[in-house]
XYZ file of C-alpha atoms in Angstrom:
721
model
C 214.660 97.250 72.057
C 214.090 93.637 72.821
C 210.724 92.764 74.059
C 212.021 91.159 77.224
C 213.998 94.154 78.507
C 212.962 96.255 81.469
C 212.110 99.212 79.295
C 209.272 97.236 77.762
C 207.344 97.399 81.086
C 207.342 101.186 81.197
C 203.765 102.534 81.419
C 202.895 105.030 78.733
C 202.659 108.647 79.766
C 198.921 108.828 79.129
C 197.925 106.095 81.574
C 198.812 107.855 84.842
C 196.561 110.763 83.888
C 193.596 108.378 83.627
C 194.241 106.786 87.015
C 195.001 109.920 89.063
C 193.367 112.823 87.350
C 194.519 116.294 88.241
C 192.627 119.522 87.565
C 195.137 121.870 86.173
C 192.800 124.520 84.721
C 189.208 125.622 84.256
C 186.911 123.024 82.664
C 185.919 123.284 79.077
C 182.462 124.478 77.940
C 181.247 120.900 77.390
C 182.461 119.840 80.827
C 180.835 122.881 82.395
C 177.501 122.051 80.749
C 177.605 118.436 81.967
C 178.544 119.551 85.443
C 175.656 122.008 85.714
C 173.030 119.841 83.999
C 171.096 119.199 87.256
C 170.741 122.863 88.148
C 167.707 124.842 86.978
C 168.675 127.711 84.706
C 167.292 131.041 85.859
C 165.567 133.380 83.465
C 166.952 136.802 82.891
C 165.062 139.604 84.487
C 162.941 141.476 81.991
C 163.445 145.151 81.329
C 160.864 147.710 82.341
C 158.084 148.568 79.954
C 159.304 152.080 78.910
C 162.767 150.751 78.058
C 161.294 147.834 76.134
C 159.107 150.134 74.071
C 162.019 152.442 73.266
C 164.322 149.445 72.741
C 167.128 150.796 74.929
C 169.258 149.012 77.483
C 167.762 148.932 80.977
C 169.725 148.369 84.185
C 166.574 146.764 85.705
C 166.750 148.498 89.045
C 163.739 148.392 91.306
C 161.460 150.153 91.896
C 162.617 152.394 89.015
C 165.499 151.974 86.609
C 168.109 154.706 86.159
C 166.822 155.930 82.789
C 163.197 156.242 83.949
C 164.288 157.820 87.217
C 166.387 160.407 85.407
C 163.649 161.172 82.888
C 160.871 161.312 85.493
C 158.866 158.583 83.809
C 156.654 155.964 85.433
C 158.765 152.806 85.516
C 156.661 149.635 85.343
C 157.681 145.992 85.272
C 155.487 143.172 84.013
C 155.130 140.661 86.798
C 156.197 137.141 85.942
C 153.071 135.091 85.107
C 154.404 131.939 86.712
C 155.290 133.717 89.933
C 151.927 135.463 89.990
C 149.962 132.225 89.518
C 152.110 130.430 92.059
C 151.512 133.109 94.647
C 147.748 133.093 94.058
C 147.665 129.307 94.207
C 149.487 129.382 97.522
C 147.012 131.930 98.886
C 144.049 129.810 97.805
C 145.624 126.671 99.229
C 146.139 128.324 102.586
C 142.538 129.559 102.664
C 141.188 126.111 101.754
C 143.351 124.516 104.418
C 142.002 126.905 107.046
C 138.402 126.213 105.978
C 139.028 122.466 106.042
C 140.470 122.667 109.543
C 137.494 124.732 110.676
C 134.980 122.205 109.292
C 136.840 119.282 110.800
C 136.891 121.007 114.179
C 133.156 121.667 114.050
C 132.394 118.100 112.958
C 134.474 116.675 115.783
C 132.816 118.939 118.343
C 129.325 118.034 117.150
C 130.079 114.322 116.997
C 131.628 114.307 120.477
C 128.776 116.349 121.911
C 126.137 114.152 120.267
C 127.740 110.885 121.302
C 127.958 112.145 124.879
C 124.304 113.149 124.989
C 122.580 110.223 123.299
C 121.076 107.739 125.690
C 122.347 104.206 126.092
C 119.270 102.748 124.395
C 119.748 104.723 121.225
C 123.451 103.982 121.131
C 123.106 100.227 121.611
C 119.631 99.079 120.705
C 118.884 100.713 117.394
C 119.678 99.346 113.989
C 121.418 101.139 111.162
C 118.088 102.578 110.040
C 117.577 104.206 113.449
C 119.098 107.425 114.645
C 122.815 107.164 115.335
C 124.030 110.632 116.140
C 127.576 109.584 116.917
C 128.091 108.244 113.404
C 126.137 110.852 111.434
C 128.317 113.896 111.062
C 127.013 116.787 108.958
C 128.030 116.475 105.347
C 128.596 119.380 102.981
C 126.032 119.814 100.264
C 126.825 119.812 96.586
C 127.467 123.310 95.246
C 124.603 123.233 92.751
C 122.596 126.370 92.237
C 119.376 124.416 91.750
C 120.076 121.380 93.947
C 119.753 118.949 91.077
C 120.740 116.028 93.306
C 118.612 114.845 96.212
C 118.991 111.994 98.740
C 117.183 108.694 98.255
C 113.568 108.366 99.520
C 114.102 110.783 102.450
C 110.464 111.458 103.406
C 108.748 108.325 102.143
C 106.331 106.058 103.972
C 109.097 103.461 104.402
C 111.168 106.046 106.262
C 108.262 106.951 108.554
C 107.837 103.262 109.424
C 111.431 103.338 110.708
C 110.658 106.098 113.211
C 111.354 105.159 116.818
C 107.692 105.555 117.766
C 107.029 102.279 115.905
C 109.721 100.509 117.984
C 111.815 99.128 115.104
C 109.157 96.592 114.186
C 109.472 97.091 110.447
C 112.615 96.609 108.356
C 113.929 99.214 105.986
C 111.969 99.395 102.721
C 109.194 97.296 104.220
C 106.623 98.638 101.755
C 108.552 98.776 98.484
C 110.525 95.548 98.857
C 107.842 93.613 96.976
C 108.400 95.794 93.902
C 111.867 94.345 93.410
C 110.971 90.677 93.746
C 111.735 88.690 90.558
C 108.312 87.032 90.527
C 106.530 90.365 90.427
C 108.811 91.620 87.652
C 108.114 88.523 85.567
C 104.370 89.039 85.975
C 104.676 92.604 84.712
C 106.684 91.538 81.677
C 104.177 88.823 80.727
C 101.607 91.452 79.804
C 103.874 92.818 77.080
C 104.903 89.433 75.712
C 101.620 87.464 75.767
C 99.925 87.524 72.321
C 96.843 85.712 73.613
C 95.867 88.706 75.719
C 96.117 91.198 72.870
C 93.066 92.900 71.400
C 93.149 93.936 67.724
C 93.445 97.693 67.329
C 90.745 99.311 65.230
C 92.838 101.718 63.179
C 89.870 104.020 62.645
C 89.912 104.775 66.389
C 93.521 106.004 66.322
C 92.625 109.723 65.937
C 90.147 109.480 68.822
C 92.710 107.823 71.100
C 95.325 110.427 70.173
C 92.880 113.196 71.061
C 92.365 111.605 74.492
C 96.124 111.368 74.917
C 96.624 115.043 74.078
C 93.897 116.155 76.472
C 94.727 113.958 79.451
C 98.465 113.177 79.205
C 100.338 115.586 76.955
C 99.062 118.662 78.798
C 101.222 117.724 81.801
C 104.334 116.849 79.751
C 104.278 118.980 76.565
C 107.333 117.445 74.910
C 105.843 116.531 71.506
C 105.061 118.306 68.270
C 101.275 118.095 68.512
C 100.556 118.846 64.852
C 103.017 116.191 63.720
C 101.483 113.563 66.025
C 97.931 114.316 64.869
C 98.979 114.278 61.221
C 100.797 110.966 61.445
C 97.960 109.457 63.480
C 95.565 110.257 60.662
C 97.993 108.749 58.174
C 98.187 105.530 60.224
C 94.392 105.387 60.310
C 94.241 105.714 56.509
C 97.295 103.737 55.385
C 98.071 101.431 58.297
C 100.656 101.447 61.066
C 104.269 101.383 59.964
C 107.440 100.287 61.707
C 109.221 103.619 62.083
C 109.643 105.808 65.136
C 106.620 107.969 64.370
C 104.367 104.897 64.264
C 105.808 103.758 67.595
C 104.956 107.136 69.085
C 101.417 106.895 67.701
C 100.954 103.466 69.311
C 102.195 104.737 72.672
C 99.768 107.645 72.439
C 96.961 105.180 71.686
C 97.950 103.035 74.673
C 97.854 106.006 77.022
C 94.685 107.358 75.436
C 92.974 104.028 76.084
C 93.757 103.858 79.786
C 93.566 107.440 81.076
C 90.333 109.084 82.154
C 89.290 112.746 82.232
C 89.665 114.533 85.534
C 85.912 114.909 85.947
C 85.438 111.110 85.940
C 87.055 109.701 89.097
C 86.419 106.239 90.421
C 83.003 105.620 91.989
C 83.026 107.111 95.455
C 82.320 104.786 98.362
C 81.390 105.464 101.950
C 85.068 105.358 102.894
C 84.580 102.543 105.410
C 86.913 99.557 105.352
C 85.509 96.361 106.864
C 88.606 94.212 106.691
C 89.385 90.987 104.912
C 87.289 88.835 107.266
C 84.050 90.751 106.821
C 81.602 90.248 103.989
C 79.369 93.044 102.814
C 77.373 90.879 100.415
C 79.029 92.419 97.330
C 82.604 92.032 96.110
C 84.896 94.992 96.601
C 85.326 97.179 93.544
C 88.612 96.636 91.746
C 90.277 98.725 89.052
C 91.374 95.655 87.092
C 87.768 94.456 86.847
C 86.140 97.841 86.364
C 88.515 98.878 83.566
C 89.233 95.427 82.126
C 88.409 96.373 78.530
C 90.401 99.614 78.615
C 93.397 97.868 80.182
C 93.358 95.128 77.552
C 93.217 97.697 74.736
C 96.058 99.691 76.293
C 98.225 96.600 76.786
C 97.685 95.585 73.158
C 98.759 98.989 71.829
C 101.742 99.014 74.145
C 102.803 95.530 73.031
C 102.750 96.710 69.403
C 104.811 99.747 70.368
C 107.372 97.594 72.194
C 108.009 95.653 68.981
C 109.178 98.930 67.450
C 111.083 100.321 70.429
C 114.038 98.020 69.870
C 114.692 99.390 66.382
C 114.832 103.025 67.502
C 118.291 104.535 67.618
C 119.553 107.432 69.713
C 117.407 110.293 68.461
C 114.906 112.763 69.756
C 111.898 110.716 68.717
C 113.500 107.611 70.251
C 113.907 109.416 73.561
C 110.308 110.613 73.371
C 109.101 107.049 72.833
C 111.091 105.728 75.782
C 109.809 108.540 77.974
C 106.148 107.852 77.235
C 106.767 104.134 77.646
C 107.812 104.988 81.195
C 104.707 107.141 81.594
C 102.570 104.172 80.511
C 104.138 101.982 83.186
C 103.422 104.657 85.800
C 99.804 105.018 84.711
C 99.536 101.211 84.861
C 101.110 101.201 88.377
C 104.213 99.226 87.298
C 106.716 101.562 88.876
C 109.915 99.533 88.588
C 109.440 99.374 84.802
C 108.718 103.074 84.526
C 112.162 104.242 85.604
C 113.564 106.722 83.100
C 116.145 105.333 80.713
C 119.242 106.803 79.118
C 117.697 110.124 78.162
C 121.022 111.916 78.321
C 122.469 109.767 75.520
C 119.508 110.437 73.276
C 119.630 114.143 74.025
C 123.336 114.309 73.271
C 122.823 112.508 69.991
C 120.029 114.856 68.992
C 121.866 118.002 70.070
C 124.948 117.121 68.038
C 123.136 118.088 64.847
C 123.443 121.800 65.584
C 123.550 122.840 61.922
C 120.076 121.436 61.288
C 118.500 122.262 64.641
C 115.422 124.389 64.334
C 113.739 126.404 67.031
C 111.026 123.789 67.439
C 113.553 120.974 67.774
C 115.474 122.921 70.406
C 112.281 123.472 72.374
C 111.418 119.765 72.234
C 114.902 118.810 73.452
C 114.652 121.238 76.364
C 111.204 119.979 77.344
C 112.331 116.365 77.167
C 115.294 117.047 79.439
C 113.219 118.761 82.117
C 110.509 116.087 81.958
C 113.126 113.382 82.492
C 114.647 115.421 85.323
C 111.274 115.797 87.047
C 110.577 112.086 86.674
C 113.890 111.131 88.245
C 113.296 113.444 91.196
C 109.865 111.896 91.743
C 111.359 108.407 91.685
C 114.200 109.213 94.076
C 111.870 110.750 96.645
C 110.086 107.402 96.992
C 112.523 104.708 95.792
C 116.181 103.959 96.688
C 117.520 104.476 93.169
C 120.942 105.608 92.058
C 121.500 109.090 90.692
C 121.712 109.143 86.910
C 123.717 111.493 84.743
C 120.677 113.677 84.080
C 121.203 115.679 87.267
C 124.991 115.469 87.510
C 125.477 118.464 85.236
C 123.518 121.670 84.961
C 121.543 122.000 81.762
C 122.344 125.307 80.031
C 118.672 126.322 79.718
C 116.941 127.063 83.014
C 113.502 126.704 81.394
C 112.300 125.341 78.055
C 111.379 127.797 75.332
C 107.670 128.529 74.847
C 105.882 127.042 71.857
C 105.460 129.218 68.809
C 101.868 130.280 68.089
C 102.577 130.620 64.352
C 101.805 127.489 62.288
C 104.589 126.243 60.072
C 104.123 126.059 56.309
C 106.589 123.291 55.765
C 107.800 120.300 57.628
C 110.743 120.512 59.984
C 114.071 118.869 59.514
C 113.985 117.250 62.920
C 112.948 113.802 61.774
C 109.607 114.091 63.560
C 107.308 115.519 60.894
C 108.698 113.829 57.825
C 110.089 115.254 54.640
C 106.951 116.082 52.597
C 105.535 119.576 52.158
C 101.875 120.228 52.842
C 99.584 123.093 52.013
C 99.290 125.861 54.579
C 95.559 125.188 54.988
C 96.277 121.691 56.303
C 98.906 123.010 58.699
C 96.496 125.665 59.892
C 93.787 123.072 60.441
C 96.198 120.884 62.417
C 97.197 123.856 64.507
C 93.600 124.761 65.272
C 92.860 121.149 66.142
C 95.790 121.067 68.578
C 94.712 124.312 70.242
C 91.163 123.027 70.547
C 92.324 119.837 72.265
C 94.809 121.249 74.744
C 95.218 124.889 75.680
C 98.938 125.359 75.102
C 99.110 128.486 77.239
C 97.718 126.788 80.327
C 99.756 123.659 79.694
C 102.923 125.681 79.249
C 102.463 127.755 82.396
C 101.749 124.578 84.328
C 104.934 123.024 82.956
C 107.088 126.017 83.964
C 105.437 126.108 87.385
C 106.178 122.405 87.871
C 109.866 122.894 87.040
C 110.195 125.869 89.374
C 108.386 124.112 92.229
C 110.529 121.017 91.730
C 113.641 123.133 92.308
C 112.213 124.602 95.503
C 111.188 121.139 96.642
C 114.695 119.826 96.007
C 116.115 122.633 98.126
C 113.753 121.705 100.952
C 114.760 118.042 100.745
C 118.474 118.871 100.718
C 118.142 121.327 103.594
C 116.170 119.118 105.989
C 116.912 115.523 104.954
C 120.546 115.455 103.857
C 121.931 114.857 107.376
C 119.234 112.491 108.608
C 116.991 112.600 111.646
C 119.816 113.372 114.070
C 119.886 116.986 112.900
C 116.163 117.329 113.626
C 116.803 116.797 117.336
C 120.206 118.335 117.936
C 120.013 121.312 115.552
C 116.358 122.281 115.766
C 116.783 126.012 116.320
C 118.366 126.881 112.950
C 115.889 124.561 111.237
C 113.012 126.560 112.689
C 114.259 129.753 111.068
C 114.914 128.060 107.733
C 111.481 126.439 107.784
C 109.843 129.817 108.264
C 111.698 131.177 105.226
C 110.743 128.194 103.074
C 107.150 128.448 104.274
C 107.000 132.069 103.162
C 108.530 131.166 99.811
C 106.016 128.381 99.161
C 103.124 130.601 100.233
C 104.347 133.335 97.914
C 104.434 130.903 95.011
C 100.928 129.746 95.839
C 99.627 133.318 95.914
C 101.393 134.435 92.726
C 100.796 131.596 90.323
C 100.870 132.407 86.594
C 97.607 133.879 85.272
C 96.764 130.680 83.402
C 96.843 128.771 86.702
C 94.632 131.196 88.635
C 91.323 129.556 87.798
C 90.731 128.305 91.328
C 90.062 130.157 94.549
C 92.527 129.408 97.315
C 90.986 127.900 100.431
C 93.742 127.178 102.929
C 96.057 124.709 101.193
C 93.865 123.245 98.454
C 91.840 125.211 95.928
C 88.133 125.059 95.191
C 86.776 125.532 91.683
C 85.265 128.823 90.614
C 81.655 128.850 89.581
C 81.480 128.219 85.864
C 84.832 126.426 85.554
C 83.869 123.344 83.566
C 87.040 122.586 81.597
C 88.388 119.369 83.106
C 91.877 120.033 81.681
C 92.069 123.358 83.526
C 90.825 121.765 86.729
C 93.349 118.937 86.515
C 96.315 121.262 85.959
C 95.344 123.473 88.882
C 94.742 120.387 91.046
C 98.186 119.055 90.132
C 99.889 122.354 91.022
C 98.163 122.423 94.400
C 99.201 118.822 95.000
C 102.809 119.798 94.339
C 102.568 122.704 96.774
C 100.986 120.414 99.366
C 103.734 117.836 98.866
C 106.439 120.455 99.407
C 104.760 121.642 102.591
C 104.542 118.051 103.812
C 108.313 117.672 103.373
C 108.830 120.996 105.122
C 106.808 120.080 108.221
C 107.866 116.438 108.622
C 111.041 117.142 110.698
C 109.020 119.134 113.220
C 106.310 116.488 113.409
C 109.056 113.958 114.160
C 110.432 116.225 116.897
C 106.938 116.771 118.252
C 106.191 113.034 118.371
C 109.472 111.891 119.932
C 110.926 114.844 121.840
C 108.797 117.929 122.046
C 106.140 117.053 124.588
C 108.238 117.153 127.785
C 110.267 120.010 126.327
C 107.164 122.086 125.588
C 105.587 121.330 128.955
C 108.779 122.344 130.764
C 108.861 125.743 129.105
C 105.157 126.467 129.356
C 105.032 125.588 133.058
C 107.882 128.003 133.784
C 105.980 130.987 132.376
C 102.290 130.256 131.924
C 101.194 133.881 131.908
C 103.126 134.825 128.777
C 101.767 132.103 126.482
C 98.241 131.133 127.526
C 97.199 130.310 123.961
C 99.865 127.625 123.512
C 99.419 126.093 126.950
C 95.690 125.740 126.387
C 96.314 123.607 123.292
C 98.803 121.270 124.962
C 97.756 117.976 126.454
C 97.864 117.660 130.201
C 101.035 116.018 131.573
C 100.885 112.220 131.659
C 100.137 110.661 134.998
C 102.655 107.859 134.572
C 105.610 110.018 133.553
C 107.863 109.700 130.573
C 109.748 106.463 130.140
C 113.465 106.676 130.780
C 114.357 104.929 127.563
C 112.184 107.101 125.324
C 113.451 109.821 123.078
C 111.824 112.406 125.303
C 114.405 111.645 127.977
C 117.448 112.048 125.756
C 119.782 114.540 127.380
C 121.131 117.422 125.411
C 118.010 118.198 123.380
C 118.205 121.978 122.862
C 115.832 123.941 125.039
C 113.532 126.368 123.260
C 112.435 129.795 124.380
C 108.820 130.887 124.187
C 109.129 132.395 120.709
C 110.681 129.212 119.374
C 108.000 127.127 121.075
C 105.308 129.216 119.419
C 106.981 128.829 116.030
C 107.290 125.074 116.568
C 103.622 124.894 117.485
C 102.685 126.738 114.295
C 104.732 124.364 112.146
C 103.326 121.282 113.884
C 99.743 122.478 113.457
C 100.382 123.199 109.781
C 101.959 119.769 109.360
C 98.930 118.014 110.844
C 96.654 120.030 108.584
C 98.756 118.997 105.571
C 98.382 115.327 106.489
C 94.601 115.637 106.677
C 94.438 117.621 103.431
C 96.670 115.109 101.673
C 94.286 112.254 102.446
C 91.253 114.284 101.373
C 92.666 115.495 98.064
C 95.047 112.795 96.856
C 92.691 109.872 97.508
C 90.502 111.030 94.643
C 91.334 107.925 92.599
C 92.169 109.818 89.414
C 94.268 107.645 87.094
C 97.275 109.581 85.815
C 101.022 109.047 85.755
C 101.275 110.323 89.347
C 98.694 107.908 90.774
C 101.273 105.730 92.541
C 102.763 108.829 94.178
C 99.272 109.814 95.351
C 98.875 106.425 97.015
C 102.311 106.716 98.618
C 101.530 110.192 99.943
C 98.275 109.154 101.615
C 100.110 106.200 103.183
C 102.737 108.561 104.600
C 100.096 110.946 105.932
C 98.214 108.069 107.592
C 101.357 106.786 109.309
C 102.219 110.248 110.635
C 98.713 110.669 112.069
C 98.940 107.257 113.740
C 102.334 108.191 115.186
C 100.847 111.366 116.669
C 98.034 109.373 118.296
C 100.440 106.690 119.519
C 102.594 109.347 121.215
C 99.579 110.617 123.174
C 99.035 113.797 121.157
C 95.645 112.953 119.594
C 94.122 116.196 120.906
C 96.255 118.153 118.445
C 94.384 116.558 115.500
C 91.206 118.440 114.559
C 88.400 116.001 115.289
C 90.637 113.688 117.310
C 90.728 109.964 116.723
C 87.209 109.921 115.306
C 88.433 111.959 112.341
C 91.342 109.570 111.810
C 89.663 106.142 112.033
C 85.988 106.874 112.597
C 83.673 106.333 115.532
C 84.259 103.028 117.317
C 82.033 100.946 119.539
C 82.004 101.483 123.276
C 83.689 98.162 123.996
C 86.884 97.625 122.042
C 89.625 95.067 122.492
C 92.702 94.123 120.452
C 91.745 91.929 117.542
C 88.266 93.391 117.239
C 87.128 93.588 113.609
C 85.180 96.828 113.862
C 85.103 98.666 110.535
C 87.656 101.409 110.000
C 86.263 104.722 108.844
C 87.452 108.305 108.867
C 90.496 109.376 106.887
C 92.267 106.025 107.111
C 89.139 104.156 106.041
C 89.229 106.170 102.830
C 92.914 105.289 102.382
C 92.328 101.565 102.898
C 89.523 101.494 100.332
C 91.872 103.123 97.821
C 94.506 100.451 98.427
C 91.850 97.764 98.056
C 90.664 99.223 94.748
C 94.103 99.427 93.071
C 95.782 96.392 94.685
C 95.261 94.007 91.753
C 97.208 96.303 89.422
C 99.965 97.060 91.922
C 100.565 94.099 94.276
C 102.751 96.206 96.595
C 99.555 97.945 97.749
C 98.517 94.702 99.437
C 101.436 95.170 101.816
C 100.406 98.792 102.413
C 96.895 97.707 103.335
C 98.069 94.955 105.688
C 100.519 97.151 107.598
C 98.180 100.122 107.866
C 95.222 98.019 109.013
C 97.391 96.258 111.602
C 98.701 99.547 112.995
C 95.243 101.115 113.143
C 93.767 98.212 115.085
C 96.779 98.081 117.388
C 96.857 101.810 118.169
C 93.069 101.953 118.471
C 93.144 99.087 120.948
C 95.855 100.698 123.070
C 94.093 104.068 123.250
C 90.552 102.818 123.898
């Protein structure tokens, strides 16, 4: 057919089917699969268990299939795992949602109630460091069984200075701000880097310095292999000091042995009277830097030699031990910002990875090092605003370190601490006897376990009473009273049931007195340290109620006692008489909504307040001893806190609650007193000021402590005279 004819334009028969498709039959298998590709295929229902075991066909009827029903058998179906998990997940999600809604409802109610009740002065006039109840909603605590994490400096002296009784005159961190100034940090680093100030180390004195270290330092942190340290110290004395990790540890032990003093040799006691910077007594004030100049120079020289070896230490157990005792040296030397614990968790992980070669002794040393670093971090965070490290973010698998083995080893360990040479058993036995003679391992070990246990209880107290801030102390006092009574009983039980090795002292109230015949200064120091820890925990426990007593409790107590004087004559006799001028309208005592207390709660509050005042007085008496150890700076901080609390009590008009009154706090004053008078300051605070004066040249932040405390004493004394 010609190409130009009409037939040539005829569309082929296949084209219309592509333009107007028609379904003339069921789709093919491939088309059916493409069509149903978006639908989820359903699994076949499984047969019952009896039919599956007998491998027969099951009609899958519920609750019993036909075969099992006819045979009288127990028909069971395995529940689908996915459906079971999904159902449980939905149940848990619904329960969590209900709990979340309940917490949110409670938080909103408390926030609305608090914001409605707080006075206009507190809502508008206070800074961020003051109480702001409307913005401080209760926060859930971390679900840690031991409360490994604690808030930053919750009960420190800087926090007490921010109390409303001091009228917002001091900024946050007013006392510790000087520690973080660059100039002060540079001065502390110059001691390590200056060769002109170094004193040559007489290598023959190394064993003597190590013995002092073991007696006065290692007993409170038993994290070393004592025999290995003594053996390598003797080797350094004979052959010279090397450049390895063991030599670095020996130098750090020598540095600490040069600077520490036995517990029976405190600083020379003075009359405890502070005359002020404008008075002259004819003799210069005693200073630690001048009194111990030779010891400090020897210690700095040994530490400088150790620092030259610290940089070459890799992540290992002995490297972590060296860094830890370097931090201890800074604490003993009152350079707190340099004594912050380093990356102990990295060193511990590196050491623990060698599980095939880990011996029992190495495992014990790792455990002890972890808990020592944990205790150090807790001590820092109570006083300084430092970030939480990874040490307390995860729970260590061992609740307590393993006890040391009393059997001497006949060969060296494979832990990299004792070396790779074998020695005769007589030498090992002699080293063991020497170590036991220097430091009683039983007493040291029981002290160490007691410290760890008390630190956990102390962390629970801090988390319970200080996590939500001071707003909870006013608005939620009633439940805190009950919890405080439980904690008080727990602390008292610990104090009464100390391990046998710690029961060398007779308990007299809070602090212990030595038994007749107890002459071992190591035993006395360990028992003194345990009692200090118990006293510190009690101070944390009573501080919220002292705050309530100073700012809120007086009108509240007087209101309840006046309503029923016949039922509580003992409490009413101890209260001050009502003020003649009345309570100021803008004071915390006039804040509406403070929960009213019944007579039983008032009596319990009175008991806690009286115990808190007694703790403040005991703290100044015991912790102003002037004993140089790695907790000296914390002793000075604690007596500063106790002094500020006592001044706050006097400033609030409650001086009669203090045994001995104002004379016990700042001494007897002249009959005529006026602001600016330079009368000497005696009493408890006079003892505190002389301590600050003595240690100020080593720790310049103590100058600020002395200035603020002296100013407050003279101001409060002038207003009350």
